[in-house]
Amino acid sequence: MPLQHSLALSPENSIRLDQMVAALQDKGFALERSKDMRAFLQGFGFRDWESFSESWNRLGLDRYMADGGRYRKRRYATYALTGGRIERKRHQPHYQSRDYNLLNGGIERWFGPIEDAVATHPVMLSVLNAAHLLALRMTPASTQPDSWHAEVHQFRIEAQAGSQARPTPEGMHRDGVDWVMVLMVNRENVASGITSIHNDQREEIGSFTLETSLDTALVDDHRVYHGVTPVEPIDPARPAYRDVLVVTLRHA
Ligand SMILES: [Fe+2]
């Protein structure tokens, strides 16, 4: 699958990209609201959102939760972004050292693969393209890698009355990568789930809620920590969940 380049950007999307880059350079994070993010991704072939987002109904239970929680479902895929191409890598375990994830890190965790049709979906490719372009713009030419290693996670956090459903059970953290992109997919009948951003001294420097589909947080993982507060059902009698797509990039 070909990677697109910034030359293909419309004038409006060039301005959007410049604004995201400026925010990342200034604060180490950026928040893009749904409308702008959708327009930006459309420049990379974004379409057919419904078939993409409904795939969150088919995730598998995360069996590695050290807190014993059974409220997180997920799927996982990795890609190489190299030489103008997006190549999915062989399915592999997700590994975070305990330096980055004291709760669930330190072991290889196997999650179900992202379904093929989802992994090659126009929305997925548009998101990978956008993340790649941002990473390129944020990285000096002298330190550009030949290839970026992208990890993609589909997450669903299910909120149940009376028990804590924590989008980031490890608390405020870094992912141990270069860049993190979190896109809201579905927020169904959940309250709270506030994202906060913290500096090196762990002081809060920003907080916001990813409310609607495609609200997106961009994070410089070298500069800031991030975390999300627990979610709870608004109506305990109905299903309640928070679905996000997380894409990380690091030097391969
Ligand atoms: Fe994270």
PDB file of C-alpha atoms and ligand atoms in Angstrom, residues 96 155 167-168 170-171 173-176 180 182 221 226-228 246 248, ligand 1:
ATOM      1  CA  GLN A  96       6.549  -2.859  26.909  1.00  0.00           C
ATOM      2  CA  PHE A 155      -9.255  -0.840  22.452  1.00  0.00           C
ATOM      3  CA  PRO A 167      -8.595   3.122  30.080  1.00  0.00           C
ATOM      4  CA  THR A 168      -5.017   3.439  31.399  1.00  0.00           C
ATOM      5  CA  GLU A 170      -1.015   1.801  34.596  1.00  0.00           C
ATOM      6  CA  GLY A 171      -1.926   5.422  35.447  1.00  0.00           C
ATOM      7  CA  HIS A 173       2.541   6.945  31.722  1.00  0.00           C
ATOM      8  CA  ARG A 174       4.630   7.082  28.604  1.00  0.00           C
ATOM      9  CA  ASP A 175       4.286   4.444  25.907  1.00  0.00           C
ATOM     10  CA  GLY A 176       8.046   4.155  25.286  1.00  0.00           C
ATOM     11  CA  VAL A 180       1.300   8.581  20.060  1.00  0.00           C
ATOM     12  CA  VAL A 182      -5.288   8.422  20.086  1.00  0.00           C
ATOM     13  CA  ASP A 221       6.048  10.618  24.044  1.00  0.00           C
ATOM     14  CA  HIS A 226      -0.505  10.888  29.427  1.00  0.00           C
ATOM     15  CA  GLY A 227      -3.320   9.188  31.291  1.00  0.00           C
ATOM     16  CA  VAL A 228      -7.095   8.774  31.204  1.00  0.00           C
ATOM     17  CA  VAL A 246      -4.192   4.092  19.322  1.00  0.00           C
ATOM     18  CA  THR A 248       2.270   4.719  17.987  1.00  0.00           C
TER      19      THR A 248
HETATM   20 FE    FE B   1      -0.513   5.220  26.448  1.00  0.00          FE
END
